[in-house]
Short mmCIF file of C-alpha atoms and ligand atoms in Angstrom, two decimals:
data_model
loop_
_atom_site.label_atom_id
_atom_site.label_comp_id
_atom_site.label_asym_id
_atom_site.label_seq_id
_atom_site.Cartn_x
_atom_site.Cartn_y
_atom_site.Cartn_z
CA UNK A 1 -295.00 -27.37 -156.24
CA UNK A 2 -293.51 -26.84 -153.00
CA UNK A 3 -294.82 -25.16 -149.98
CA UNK A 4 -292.23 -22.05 -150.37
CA UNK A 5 -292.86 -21.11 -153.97
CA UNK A 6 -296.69 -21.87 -153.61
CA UNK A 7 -296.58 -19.39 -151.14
CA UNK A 8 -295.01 -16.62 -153.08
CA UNK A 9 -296.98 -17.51 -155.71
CA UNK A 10 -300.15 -17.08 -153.76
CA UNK A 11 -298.89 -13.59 -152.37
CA UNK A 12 -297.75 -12.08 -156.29
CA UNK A 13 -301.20 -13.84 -156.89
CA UNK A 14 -302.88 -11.50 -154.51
CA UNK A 15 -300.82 -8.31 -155.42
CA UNK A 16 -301.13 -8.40 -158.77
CA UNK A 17 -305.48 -8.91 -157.98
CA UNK A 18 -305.35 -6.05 -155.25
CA UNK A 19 -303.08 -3.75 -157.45
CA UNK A 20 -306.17 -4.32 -160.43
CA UNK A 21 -309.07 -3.33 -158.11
CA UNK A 22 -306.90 -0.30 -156.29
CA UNK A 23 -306.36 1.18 -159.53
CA UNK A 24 -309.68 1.26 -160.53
CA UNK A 25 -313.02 -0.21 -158.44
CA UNK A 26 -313.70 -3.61 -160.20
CA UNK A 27 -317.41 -3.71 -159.96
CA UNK A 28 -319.85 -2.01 -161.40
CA UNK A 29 -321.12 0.74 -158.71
CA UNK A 30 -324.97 0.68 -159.04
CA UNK A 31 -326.89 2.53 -156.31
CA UNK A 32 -326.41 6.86 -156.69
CA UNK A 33 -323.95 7.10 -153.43
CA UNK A 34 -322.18 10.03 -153.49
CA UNK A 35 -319.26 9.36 -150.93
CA UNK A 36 -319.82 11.13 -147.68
CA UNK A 37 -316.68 13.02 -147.14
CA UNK A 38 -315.58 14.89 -144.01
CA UNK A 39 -314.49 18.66 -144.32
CA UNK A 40 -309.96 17.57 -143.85
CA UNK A 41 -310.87 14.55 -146.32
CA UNK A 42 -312.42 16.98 -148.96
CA UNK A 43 -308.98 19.52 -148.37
CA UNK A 44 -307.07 16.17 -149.02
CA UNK A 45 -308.97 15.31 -152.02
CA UNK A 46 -309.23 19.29 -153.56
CA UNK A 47 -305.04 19.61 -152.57
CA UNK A 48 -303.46 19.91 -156.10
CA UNK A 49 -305.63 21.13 -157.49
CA UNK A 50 -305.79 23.83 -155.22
CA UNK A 51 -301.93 24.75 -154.97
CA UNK A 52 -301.74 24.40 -158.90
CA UNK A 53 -303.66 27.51 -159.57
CA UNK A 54 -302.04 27.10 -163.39
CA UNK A 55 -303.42 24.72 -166.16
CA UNK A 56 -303.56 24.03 -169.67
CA UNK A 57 -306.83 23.23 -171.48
CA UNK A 58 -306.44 21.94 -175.01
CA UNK A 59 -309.25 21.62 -177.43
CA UNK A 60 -308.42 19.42 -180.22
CA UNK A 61 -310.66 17.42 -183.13
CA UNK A 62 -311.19 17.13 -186.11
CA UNK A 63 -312.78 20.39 -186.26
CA UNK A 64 -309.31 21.16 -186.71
CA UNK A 65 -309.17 20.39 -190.01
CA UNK A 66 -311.92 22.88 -191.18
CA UNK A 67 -310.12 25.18 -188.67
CA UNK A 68 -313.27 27.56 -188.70
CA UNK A 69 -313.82 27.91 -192.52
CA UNK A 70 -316.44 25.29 -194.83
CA UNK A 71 -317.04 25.71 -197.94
CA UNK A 72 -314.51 28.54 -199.04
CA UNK A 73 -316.07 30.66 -196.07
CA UNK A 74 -315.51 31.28 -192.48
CA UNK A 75 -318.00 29.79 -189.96
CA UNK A 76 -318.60 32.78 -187.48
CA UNK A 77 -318.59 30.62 -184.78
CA UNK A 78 -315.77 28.98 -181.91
CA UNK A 79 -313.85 26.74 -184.44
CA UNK A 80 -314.95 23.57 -182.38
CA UNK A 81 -318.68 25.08 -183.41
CA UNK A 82 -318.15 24.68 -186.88
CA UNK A 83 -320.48 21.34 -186.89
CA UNK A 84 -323.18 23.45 -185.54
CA UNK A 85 -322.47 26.97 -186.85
CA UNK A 86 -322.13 25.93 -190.81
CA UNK A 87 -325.07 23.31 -189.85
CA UNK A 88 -322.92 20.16 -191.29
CA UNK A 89 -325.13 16.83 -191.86
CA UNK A 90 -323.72 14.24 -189.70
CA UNK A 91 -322.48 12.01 -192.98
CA UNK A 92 -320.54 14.80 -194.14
CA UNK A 93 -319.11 16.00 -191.01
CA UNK A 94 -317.97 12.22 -190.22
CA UNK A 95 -316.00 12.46 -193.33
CA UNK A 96 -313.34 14.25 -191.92
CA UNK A 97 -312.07 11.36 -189.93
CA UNK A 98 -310.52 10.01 -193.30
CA UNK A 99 -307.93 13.17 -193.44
CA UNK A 100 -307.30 12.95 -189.28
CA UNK A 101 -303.74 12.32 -189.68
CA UNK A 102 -301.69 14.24 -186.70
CA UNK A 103 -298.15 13.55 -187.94
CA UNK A 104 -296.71 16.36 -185.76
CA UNK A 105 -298.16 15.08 -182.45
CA UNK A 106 -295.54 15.13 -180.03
CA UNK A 107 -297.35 14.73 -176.70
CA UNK A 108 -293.84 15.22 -174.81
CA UNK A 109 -293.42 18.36 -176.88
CA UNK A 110 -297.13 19.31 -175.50
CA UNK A 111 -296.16 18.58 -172.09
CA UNK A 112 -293.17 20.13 -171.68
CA UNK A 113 -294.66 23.45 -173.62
CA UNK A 114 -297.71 23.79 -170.56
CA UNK A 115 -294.59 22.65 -168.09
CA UNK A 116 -292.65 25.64 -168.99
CA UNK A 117 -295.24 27.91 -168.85
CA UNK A 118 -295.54 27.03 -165.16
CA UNK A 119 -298.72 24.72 -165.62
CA UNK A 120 -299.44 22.28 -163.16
CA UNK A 121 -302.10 19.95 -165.37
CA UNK A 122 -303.55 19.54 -168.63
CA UNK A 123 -307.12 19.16 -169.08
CA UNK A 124 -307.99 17.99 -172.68
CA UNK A 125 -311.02 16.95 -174.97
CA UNK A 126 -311.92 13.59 -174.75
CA UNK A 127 -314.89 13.86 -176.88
CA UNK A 128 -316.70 17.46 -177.87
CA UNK A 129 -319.85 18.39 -178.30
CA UNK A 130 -319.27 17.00 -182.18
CA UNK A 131 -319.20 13.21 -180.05
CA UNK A 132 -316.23 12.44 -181.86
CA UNK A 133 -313.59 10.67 -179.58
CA UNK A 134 -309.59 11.03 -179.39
CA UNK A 135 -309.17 7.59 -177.16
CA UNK A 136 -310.16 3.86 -177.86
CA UNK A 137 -313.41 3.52 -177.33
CA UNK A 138 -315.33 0.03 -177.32
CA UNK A 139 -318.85 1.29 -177.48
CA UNK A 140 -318.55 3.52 -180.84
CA UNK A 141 -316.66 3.58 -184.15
CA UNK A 142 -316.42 6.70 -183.90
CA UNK A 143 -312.95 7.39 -182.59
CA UNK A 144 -309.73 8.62 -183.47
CA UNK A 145 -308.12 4.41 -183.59
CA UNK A 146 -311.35 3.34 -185.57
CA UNK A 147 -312.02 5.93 -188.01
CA UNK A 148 -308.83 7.56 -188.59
CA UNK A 149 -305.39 6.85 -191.17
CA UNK A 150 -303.82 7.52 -187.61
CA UNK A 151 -305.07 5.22 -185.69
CA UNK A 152 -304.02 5.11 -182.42
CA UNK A 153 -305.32 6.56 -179.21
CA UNK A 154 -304.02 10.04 -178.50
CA UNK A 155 -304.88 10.64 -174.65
CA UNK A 156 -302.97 7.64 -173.08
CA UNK A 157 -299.51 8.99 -174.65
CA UNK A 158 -300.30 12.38 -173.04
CA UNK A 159 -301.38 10.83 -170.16
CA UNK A 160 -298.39 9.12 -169.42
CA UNK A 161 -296.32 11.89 -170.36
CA UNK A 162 -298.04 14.23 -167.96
CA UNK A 163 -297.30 12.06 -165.34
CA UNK A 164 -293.76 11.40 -166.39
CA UNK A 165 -292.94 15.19 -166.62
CA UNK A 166 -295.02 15.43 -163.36
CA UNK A 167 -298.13 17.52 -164.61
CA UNK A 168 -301.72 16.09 -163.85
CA UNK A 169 -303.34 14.72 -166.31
CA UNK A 170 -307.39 15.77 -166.73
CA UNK A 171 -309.97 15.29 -169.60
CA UNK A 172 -312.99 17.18 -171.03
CA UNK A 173 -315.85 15.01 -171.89
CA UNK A 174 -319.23 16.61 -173.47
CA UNK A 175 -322.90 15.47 -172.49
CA UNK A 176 -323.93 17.01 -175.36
CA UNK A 177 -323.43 14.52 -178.40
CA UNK A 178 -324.36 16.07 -182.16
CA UNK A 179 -323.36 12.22 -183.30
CA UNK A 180 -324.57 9.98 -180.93
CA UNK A 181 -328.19 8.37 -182.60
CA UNK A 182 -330.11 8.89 -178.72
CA UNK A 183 -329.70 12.35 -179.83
CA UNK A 184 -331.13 14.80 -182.62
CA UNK A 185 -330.69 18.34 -183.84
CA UNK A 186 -332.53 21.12 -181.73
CA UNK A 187 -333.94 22.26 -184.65
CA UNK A 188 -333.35 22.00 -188.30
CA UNK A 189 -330.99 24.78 -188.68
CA UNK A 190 -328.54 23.58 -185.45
CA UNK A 191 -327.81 20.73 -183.51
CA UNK A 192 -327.89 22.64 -179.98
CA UNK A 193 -329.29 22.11 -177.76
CA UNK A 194 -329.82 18.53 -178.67
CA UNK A 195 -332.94 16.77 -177.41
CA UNK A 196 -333.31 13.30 -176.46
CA UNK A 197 -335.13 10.14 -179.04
CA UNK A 198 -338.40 9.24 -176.80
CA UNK A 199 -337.14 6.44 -174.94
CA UNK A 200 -333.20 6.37 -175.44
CA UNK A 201 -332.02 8.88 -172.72
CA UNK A 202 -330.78 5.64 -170.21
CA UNK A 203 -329.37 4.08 -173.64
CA UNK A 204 -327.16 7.36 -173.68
CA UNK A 205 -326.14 7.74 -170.02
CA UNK A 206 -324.85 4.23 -170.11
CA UNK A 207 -322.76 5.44 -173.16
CA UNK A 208 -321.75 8.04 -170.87
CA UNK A 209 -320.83 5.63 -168.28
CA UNK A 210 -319.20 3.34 -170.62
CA UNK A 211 -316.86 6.01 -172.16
CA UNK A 212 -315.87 7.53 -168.39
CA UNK A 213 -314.94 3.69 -167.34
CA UNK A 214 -312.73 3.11 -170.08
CA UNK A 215 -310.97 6.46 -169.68
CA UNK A 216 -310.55 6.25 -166.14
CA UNK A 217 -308.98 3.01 -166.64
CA UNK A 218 -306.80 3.84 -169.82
CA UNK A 219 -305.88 7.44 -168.77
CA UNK A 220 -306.06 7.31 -165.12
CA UNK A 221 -307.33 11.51 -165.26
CA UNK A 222 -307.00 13.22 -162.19
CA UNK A 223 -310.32 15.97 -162.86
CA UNK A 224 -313.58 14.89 -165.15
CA UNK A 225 -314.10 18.45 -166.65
CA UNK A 226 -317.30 18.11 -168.17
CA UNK A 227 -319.24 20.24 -170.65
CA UNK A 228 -322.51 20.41 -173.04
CA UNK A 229 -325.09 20.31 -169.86
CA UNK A 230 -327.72 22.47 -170.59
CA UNK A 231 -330.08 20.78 -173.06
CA UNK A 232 -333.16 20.33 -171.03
CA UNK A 233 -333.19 16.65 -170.96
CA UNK A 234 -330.27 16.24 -169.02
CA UNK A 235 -331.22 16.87 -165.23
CA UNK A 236 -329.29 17.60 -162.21
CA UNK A 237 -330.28 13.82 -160.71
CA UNK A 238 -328.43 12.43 -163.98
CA UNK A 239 -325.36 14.45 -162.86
CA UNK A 240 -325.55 13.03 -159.58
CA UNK A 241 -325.91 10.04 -160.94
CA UNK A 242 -322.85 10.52 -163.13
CA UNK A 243 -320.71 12.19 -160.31
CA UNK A 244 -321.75 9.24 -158.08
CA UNK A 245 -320.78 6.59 -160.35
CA UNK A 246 -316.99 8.25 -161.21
CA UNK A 247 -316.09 9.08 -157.00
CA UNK A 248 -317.42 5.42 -156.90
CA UNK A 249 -314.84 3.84 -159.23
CA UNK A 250 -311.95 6.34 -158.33
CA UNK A 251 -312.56 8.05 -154.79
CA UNK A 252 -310.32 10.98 -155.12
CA UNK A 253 -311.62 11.95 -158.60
CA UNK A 254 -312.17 15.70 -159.11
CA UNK A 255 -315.34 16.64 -161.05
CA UNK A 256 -316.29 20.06 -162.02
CA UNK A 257 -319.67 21.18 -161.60
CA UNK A 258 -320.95 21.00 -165.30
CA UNK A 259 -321.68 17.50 -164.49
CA UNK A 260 -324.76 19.14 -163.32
CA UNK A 261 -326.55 21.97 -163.78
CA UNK A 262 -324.56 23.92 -161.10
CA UNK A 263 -324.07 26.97 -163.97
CA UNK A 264 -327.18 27.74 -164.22
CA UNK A 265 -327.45 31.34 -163.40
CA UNK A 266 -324.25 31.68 -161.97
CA UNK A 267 -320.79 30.00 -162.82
CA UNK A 268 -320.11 28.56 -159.79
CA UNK A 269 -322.04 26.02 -157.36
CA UNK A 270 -324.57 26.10 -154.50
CA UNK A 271 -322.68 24.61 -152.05
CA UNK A 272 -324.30 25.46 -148.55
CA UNK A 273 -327.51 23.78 -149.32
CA UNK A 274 -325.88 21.43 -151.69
CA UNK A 275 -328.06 21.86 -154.16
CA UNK A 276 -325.34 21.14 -157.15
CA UNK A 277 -323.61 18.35 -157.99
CA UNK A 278 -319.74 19.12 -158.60
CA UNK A 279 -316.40 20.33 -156.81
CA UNK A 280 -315.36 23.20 -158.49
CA UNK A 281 -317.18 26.07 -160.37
CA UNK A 282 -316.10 27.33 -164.07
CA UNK A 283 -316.43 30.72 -164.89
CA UNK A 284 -316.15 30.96 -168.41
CA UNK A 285 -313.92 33.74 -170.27
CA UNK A 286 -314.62 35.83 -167.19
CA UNK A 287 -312.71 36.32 -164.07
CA UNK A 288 -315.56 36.96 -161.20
CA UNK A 289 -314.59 40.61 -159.85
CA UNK A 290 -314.81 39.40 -156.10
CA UNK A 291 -313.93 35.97 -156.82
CA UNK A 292 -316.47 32.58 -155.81
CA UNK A 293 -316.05 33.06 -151.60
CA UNK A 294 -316.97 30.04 -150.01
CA UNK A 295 -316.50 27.29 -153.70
CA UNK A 296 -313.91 26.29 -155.57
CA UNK A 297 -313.43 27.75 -158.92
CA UNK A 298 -311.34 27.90 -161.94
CA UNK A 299 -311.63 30.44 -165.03
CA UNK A 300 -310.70 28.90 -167.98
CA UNK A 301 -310.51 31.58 -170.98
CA UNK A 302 -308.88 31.57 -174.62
CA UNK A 303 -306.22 33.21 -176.29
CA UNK A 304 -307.86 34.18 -178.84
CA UNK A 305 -311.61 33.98 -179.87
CA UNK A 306 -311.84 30.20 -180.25
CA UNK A 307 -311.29 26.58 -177.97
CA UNK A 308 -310.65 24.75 -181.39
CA UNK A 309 -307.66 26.08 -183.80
CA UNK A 310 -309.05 28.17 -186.47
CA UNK A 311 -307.23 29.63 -189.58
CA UNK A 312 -308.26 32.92 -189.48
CA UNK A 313 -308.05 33.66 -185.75
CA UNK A 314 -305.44 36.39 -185.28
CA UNK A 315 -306.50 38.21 -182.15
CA UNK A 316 -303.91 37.09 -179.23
CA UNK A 317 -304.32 38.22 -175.89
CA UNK A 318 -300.86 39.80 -175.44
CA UNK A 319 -298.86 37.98 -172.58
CA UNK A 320 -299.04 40.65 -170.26
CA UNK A 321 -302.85 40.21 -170.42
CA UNK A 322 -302.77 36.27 -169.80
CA UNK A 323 -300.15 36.99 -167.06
CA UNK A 324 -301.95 39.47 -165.31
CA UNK A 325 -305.37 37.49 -165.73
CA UNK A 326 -303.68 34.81 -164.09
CA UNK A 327 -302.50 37.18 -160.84
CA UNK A 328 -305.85 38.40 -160.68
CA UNK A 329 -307.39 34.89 -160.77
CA UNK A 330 -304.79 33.78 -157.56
CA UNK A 331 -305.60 36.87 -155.85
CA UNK A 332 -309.30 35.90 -155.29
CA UNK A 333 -308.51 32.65 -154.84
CA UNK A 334 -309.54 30.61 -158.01
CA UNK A 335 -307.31 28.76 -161.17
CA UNK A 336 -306.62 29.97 -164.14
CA UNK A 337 -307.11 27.62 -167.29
CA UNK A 338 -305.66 28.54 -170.18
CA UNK A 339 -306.78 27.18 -173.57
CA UNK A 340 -304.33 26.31 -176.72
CA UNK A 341 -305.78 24.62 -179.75
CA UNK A 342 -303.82 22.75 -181.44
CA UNK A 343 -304.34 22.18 -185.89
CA UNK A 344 -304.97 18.89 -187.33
CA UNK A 345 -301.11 18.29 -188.15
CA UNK A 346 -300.72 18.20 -184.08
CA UNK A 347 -299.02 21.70 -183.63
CA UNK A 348 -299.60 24.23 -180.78
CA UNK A 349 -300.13 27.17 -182.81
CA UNK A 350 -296.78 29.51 -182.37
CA UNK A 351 -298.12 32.73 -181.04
CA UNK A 352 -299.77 30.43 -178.42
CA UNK A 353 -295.95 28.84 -177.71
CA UNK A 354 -294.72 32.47 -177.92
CA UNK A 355 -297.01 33.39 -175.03
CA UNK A 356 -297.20 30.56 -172.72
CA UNK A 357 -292.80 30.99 -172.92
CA UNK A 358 -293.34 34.83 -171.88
CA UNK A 359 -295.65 33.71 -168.85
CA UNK A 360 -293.01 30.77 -168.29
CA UNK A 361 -290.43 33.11 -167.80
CA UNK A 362 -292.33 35.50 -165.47
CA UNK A 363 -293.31 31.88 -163.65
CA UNK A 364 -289.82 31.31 -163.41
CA UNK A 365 -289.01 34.54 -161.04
CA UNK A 366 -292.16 34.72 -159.65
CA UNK A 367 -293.79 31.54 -159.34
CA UNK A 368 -294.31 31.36 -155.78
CA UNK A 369 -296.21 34.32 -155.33
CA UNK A 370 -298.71 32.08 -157.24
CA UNK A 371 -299.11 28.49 -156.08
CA UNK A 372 -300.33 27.24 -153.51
CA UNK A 373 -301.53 30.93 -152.11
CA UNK A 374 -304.89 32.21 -151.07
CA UNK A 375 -306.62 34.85 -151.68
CA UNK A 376 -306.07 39.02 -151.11
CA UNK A 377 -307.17 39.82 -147.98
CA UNK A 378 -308.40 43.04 -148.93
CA UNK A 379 -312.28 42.80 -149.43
CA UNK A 380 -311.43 45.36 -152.99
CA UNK A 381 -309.31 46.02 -155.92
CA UNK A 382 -305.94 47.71 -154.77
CA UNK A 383 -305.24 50.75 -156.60
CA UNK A 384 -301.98 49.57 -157.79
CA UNK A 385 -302.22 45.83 -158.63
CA UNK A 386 -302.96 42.59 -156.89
CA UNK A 387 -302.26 40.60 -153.77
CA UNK A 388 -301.44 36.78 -152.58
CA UNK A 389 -301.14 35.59 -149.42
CA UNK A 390 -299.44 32.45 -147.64
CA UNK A 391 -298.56 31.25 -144.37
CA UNK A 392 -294.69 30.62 -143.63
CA UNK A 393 -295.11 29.11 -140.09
CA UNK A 394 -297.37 29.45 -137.59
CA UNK A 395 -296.42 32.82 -136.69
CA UNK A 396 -295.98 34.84 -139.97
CA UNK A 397 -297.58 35.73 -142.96
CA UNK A 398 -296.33 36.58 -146.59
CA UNK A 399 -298.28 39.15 -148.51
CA UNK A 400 -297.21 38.69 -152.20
CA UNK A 401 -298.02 42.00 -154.12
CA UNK A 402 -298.14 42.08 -157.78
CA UNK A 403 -297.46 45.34 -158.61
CA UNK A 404 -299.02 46.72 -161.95
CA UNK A 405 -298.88 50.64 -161.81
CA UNK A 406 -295.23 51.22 -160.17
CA UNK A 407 -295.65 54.20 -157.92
CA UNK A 408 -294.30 57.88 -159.08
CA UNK A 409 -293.20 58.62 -156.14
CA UNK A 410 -291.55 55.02 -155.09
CA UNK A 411 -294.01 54.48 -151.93
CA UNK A 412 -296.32 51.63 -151.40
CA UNK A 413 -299.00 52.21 -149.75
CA UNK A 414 -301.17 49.39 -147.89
CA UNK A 415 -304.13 51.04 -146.21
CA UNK A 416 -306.35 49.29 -143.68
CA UNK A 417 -303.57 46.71 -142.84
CA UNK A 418 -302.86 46.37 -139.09
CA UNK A 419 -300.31 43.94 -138.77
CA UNK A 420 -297.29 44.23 -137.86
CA UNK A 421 -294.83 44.19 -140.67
CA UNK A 422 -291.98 42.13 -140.16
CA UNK A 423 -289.81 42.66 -143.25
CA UNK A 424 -290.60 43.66 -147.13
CA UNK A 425 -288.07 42.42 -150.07
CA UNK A 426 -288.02 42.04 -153.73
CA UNK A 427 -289.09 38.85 -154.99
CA UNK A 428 -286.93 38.89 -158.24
CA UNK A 429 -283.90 39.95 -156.33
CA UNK A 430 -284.07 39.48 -152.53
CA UNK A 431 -283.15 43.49 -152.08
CA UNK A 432 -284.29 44.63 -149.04
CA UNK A 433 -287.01 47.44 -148.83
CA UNK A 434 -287.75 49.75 -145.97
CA UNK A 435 -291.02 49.04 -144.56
CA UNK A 436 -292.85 51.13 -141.57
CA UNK A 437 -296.30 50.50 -139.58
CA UNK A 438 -298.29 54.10 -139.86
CA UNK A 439 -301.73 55.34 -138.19
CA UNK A 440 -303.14 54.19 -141.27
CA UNK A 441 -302.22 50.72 -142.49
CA UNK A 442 -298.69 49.86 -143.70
CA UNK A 443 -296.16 51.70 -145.92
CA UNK A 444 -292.77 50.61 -147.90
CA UNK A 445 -290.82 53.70 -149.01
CA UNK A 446 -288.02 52.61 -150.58
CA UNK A 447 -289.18 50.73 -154.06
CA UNK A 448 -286.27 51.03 -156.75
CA UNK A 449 -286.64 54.00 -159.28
CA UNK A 450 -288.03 51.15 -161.81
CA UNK A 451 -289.94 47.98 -161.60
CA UNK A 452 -288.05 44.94 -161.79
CA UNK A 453 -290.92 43.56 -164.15
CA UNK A 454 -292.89 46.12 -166.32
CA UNK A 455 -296.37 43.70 -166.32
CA UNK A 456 -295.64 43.07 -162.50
CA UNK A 457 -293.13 42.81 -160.12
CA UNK A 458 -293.74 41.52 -156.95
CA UNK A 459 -292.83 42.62 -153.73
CA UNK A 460 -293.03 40.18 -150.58
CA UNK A 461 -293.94 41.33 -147.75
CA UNK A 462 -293.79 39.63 -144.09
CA UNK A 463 -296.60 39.96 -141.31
CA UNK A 464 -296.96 38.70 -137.64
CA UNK A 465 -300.15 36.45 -137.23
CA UNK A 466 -302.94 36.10 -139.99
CA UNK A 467 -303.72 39.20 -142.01
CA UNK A 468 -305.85 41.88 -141.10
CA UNK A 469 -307.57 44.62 -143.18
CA UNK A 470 -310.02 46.79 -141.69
C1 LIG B 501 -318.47 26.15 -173.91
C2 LIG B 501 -318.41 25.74 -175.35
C3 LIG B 501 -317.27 24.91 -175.68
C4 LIG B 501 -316.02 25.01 -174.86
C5 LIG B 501 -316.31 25.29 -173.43
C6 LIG B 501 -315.10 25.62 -172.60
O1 LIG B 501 -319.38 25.60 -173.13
O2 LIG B 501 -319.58 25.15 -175.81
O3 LIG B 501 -317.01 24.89 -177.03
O4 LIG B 501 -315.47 23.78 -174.90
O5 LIG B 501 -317.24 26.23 -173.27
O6 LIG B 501 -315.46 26.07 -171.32
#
């Protein structure tokens, strides 16, 4: 070979090695490190996330199939329950694999559904508390290529197509496993909470370990959203252990705090004296009335009563609800994640499509009074709807106020606020509004005889300096 082409072939030699190992740490991290991480390299890390505020969570299985009835009957559980709730033996439950058959899965479809809603990511189920698995796994059968007529993996297509159609891409996974053989049934009339086989809990966390590898690596998921914490043999030192060993392999890897047992009590985490594992807390179909000050935190909620698609599941949240849910979420400064599930053919049910357009469209006009804003700075509800916040420069503020009750008599009224107002306008429409400093706060006078959007219309509103409510 000659000296030239050696050398290039050393150098695509050395790319093509440091390319591997950047993508995803080669070795095996052993030692419970959690990376130390300055305040501005957290910010970095937490960035996205942050300014998405907007996310799909989808919830699919072969639950799906039973879709919340067994045996003739409805299961009065969450359709993802159904395992659990109709108290299924684990060789009859794994008999549903033979009819998981998704012929309508059209992850571009999915994609481009959450994309016009105005989602930013996608967090889906890996593998539910039912332990069976929608991506290739090596260390079980038990997975949608291995067990299924489909057969092939469904997260890396939606992976890829997130990150085509420029959403993030995020997965689920559950600690608690109904199937896995290192655990048993709480009790013999339900499965949760699982304990442990004397003996087998390390057998299981390397399971763990094994399954987060190979999804990190095939998926490449931007959060670890994990669930299924609380049976009693899983500790807070195992989630460290767990949180330790994903920042390991991929440094700016998001993790939510039901790695550990930072729910407990309270949805959100202990961050001052760090005594929960995680980065973000998850309220759960709740939206905490003065938000989590001081964490990060993201509500995810339902449309309707269940994660999992169920048959008989008719109660939608209208789309005024989920769009003023997610207001009220960016107002106190947390994300709003918004569950579809999906049947067993591969279809986002159609009153869920029907919704998540309505929201898109509102999105559309009025998207950036929601990302990447902070929260109200009034301490309290306001009478009359909700408020965002950004910084323009370094000099001005904009006060985004999602209006819910239009005012009678066509003032707004913005007590306690002593800036000085620079200028107020219409979102939707760039119209001007007359706005005036009084001895109380801030008034505009001028708002149009109607709203401009009957759920909310939003009305920016200019400030010199940082905002401040007394
Ligand atoms: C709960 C449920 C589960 C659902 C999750 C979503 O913990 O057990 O079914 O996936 O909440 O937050």
């Amino acid at each position: 070979m000659t000296r030239p082409i050696f050398g290039v072939m050393l150098c695509l030699c050395l790319i093509a090695t440091l390319s591997v190992s950047r993508e995803i740490n080669a070795s095996e991290p052993s030692a419970v490190v959690i990376p130390k991480e300055l305040p501005q390299e957290r910010d970095g890390r937490m960035k996205w996330w942050r300014e998405a505020r907007f996310g799909m969570f989808i919830h699919w299985g072969i639950y799906a199939i039973p879709g919340g009835r067994w045996n003739g009957k409805p299961v009065n559980t969450a359709g993802e329950w159904i395992m659990n709730g109709a108290n299924i033996p684990v060789e009859e439950y794994e008999k549903l694999t033979k009819q998981f058959n998704p012929v309508k899965y059209d992850p571009a479809e999915w994609v481009r559904i959450a994309k016009d809603a105005g989602m930013k990511y996608i967090v889906i189920t890996s593998k539910h508390h039912d332990g069976f698995c929608l991506f290739d796994s090596k260390v079980t059968d038990y997975d949608v290529v291995d067990a299924t007529p489909w057969g092939k993996d469904l997260l890396k297509p939606l992976a890829d197509e997130c990150r085509k159609q420029g959403l993030h891409f995020c997965t689920y996974y559950s600690i608690m496993d109904w199937h896995h053989p290192a655990q048993m049934r709480g009790s013999d009339r339900a499965y949760n909470p699982t304990k442990i086989r004397d003996g087998r809990k390390r057998e299981y966390l390397d399971y763990m370990k094994a399954q987060l590898r190979e999804l990190l690596e095939s998926c490449r998921p931007e959060v670890l959203w994990f669930d299924g914490e609380w049976p009693d043999w899983y500790t807070e030192e195992d989630g460290r252990e767990i949180y330790a060993y994903l920042r390991q392999l991929e440094p700016t890897l998001i993790i939510n705090n039901r790695v550990g047992k930072g729910r407990k009590g309270m949805e959100g985490l202990n961050r001052d004296d760090q005594e929960y594992v995680g980065d973000f807390g998850t309220p759960e179909q709740q939206i905490p009335p003065g938000g989590l000050p001081g964490i990060d935190w993201e509500s995810c909620m339902t449309m309707n009563h269940t994660w999992g698609f169920k048959f008989d599941d008719h109660d939608w949240k209208s789309t005024e609800t989920l769009i003023r849910n997610l207001i009220d979420c960016a107002s106190k400064g947390g994300n709003y994640l918004l569950n579809v599930g999906p049947t067993a053919e591969g279809e986002i049910p159609a009153a869920s499509v029907e919704r998540l357009q309505g929201v898109g469209r509102w999105m559309k006009v009025n998207g950036e009074s929601i990302y990447a804003t902070q929260a109200s700075p009034w301490p309290n509800q306001l009478p009359w709807g909700r408020c965002t916040q950004k910084a323009i420069d370094g000099k001005t503020t904009r006060l985004y106020l999602h209006v819910f009750q239009w005012p009678e008599d066509h003032r707004l009224e913005l007590s306690g606020l002593t800036n000085t107002p620079v200028k107020a306008y219409l979102l939707a429409t760039g119209a001007p509004l007359k706005v005036e400093k009084t001895s109380s706060g801030v008034v505009i006078t001028d708002l149009p005889q109607q709203p401009v959007d009957a759920v909310a219309t939003v009305i920016c509103l200019d400030i010199e300096g940082q905002p401040k409510v007394e």
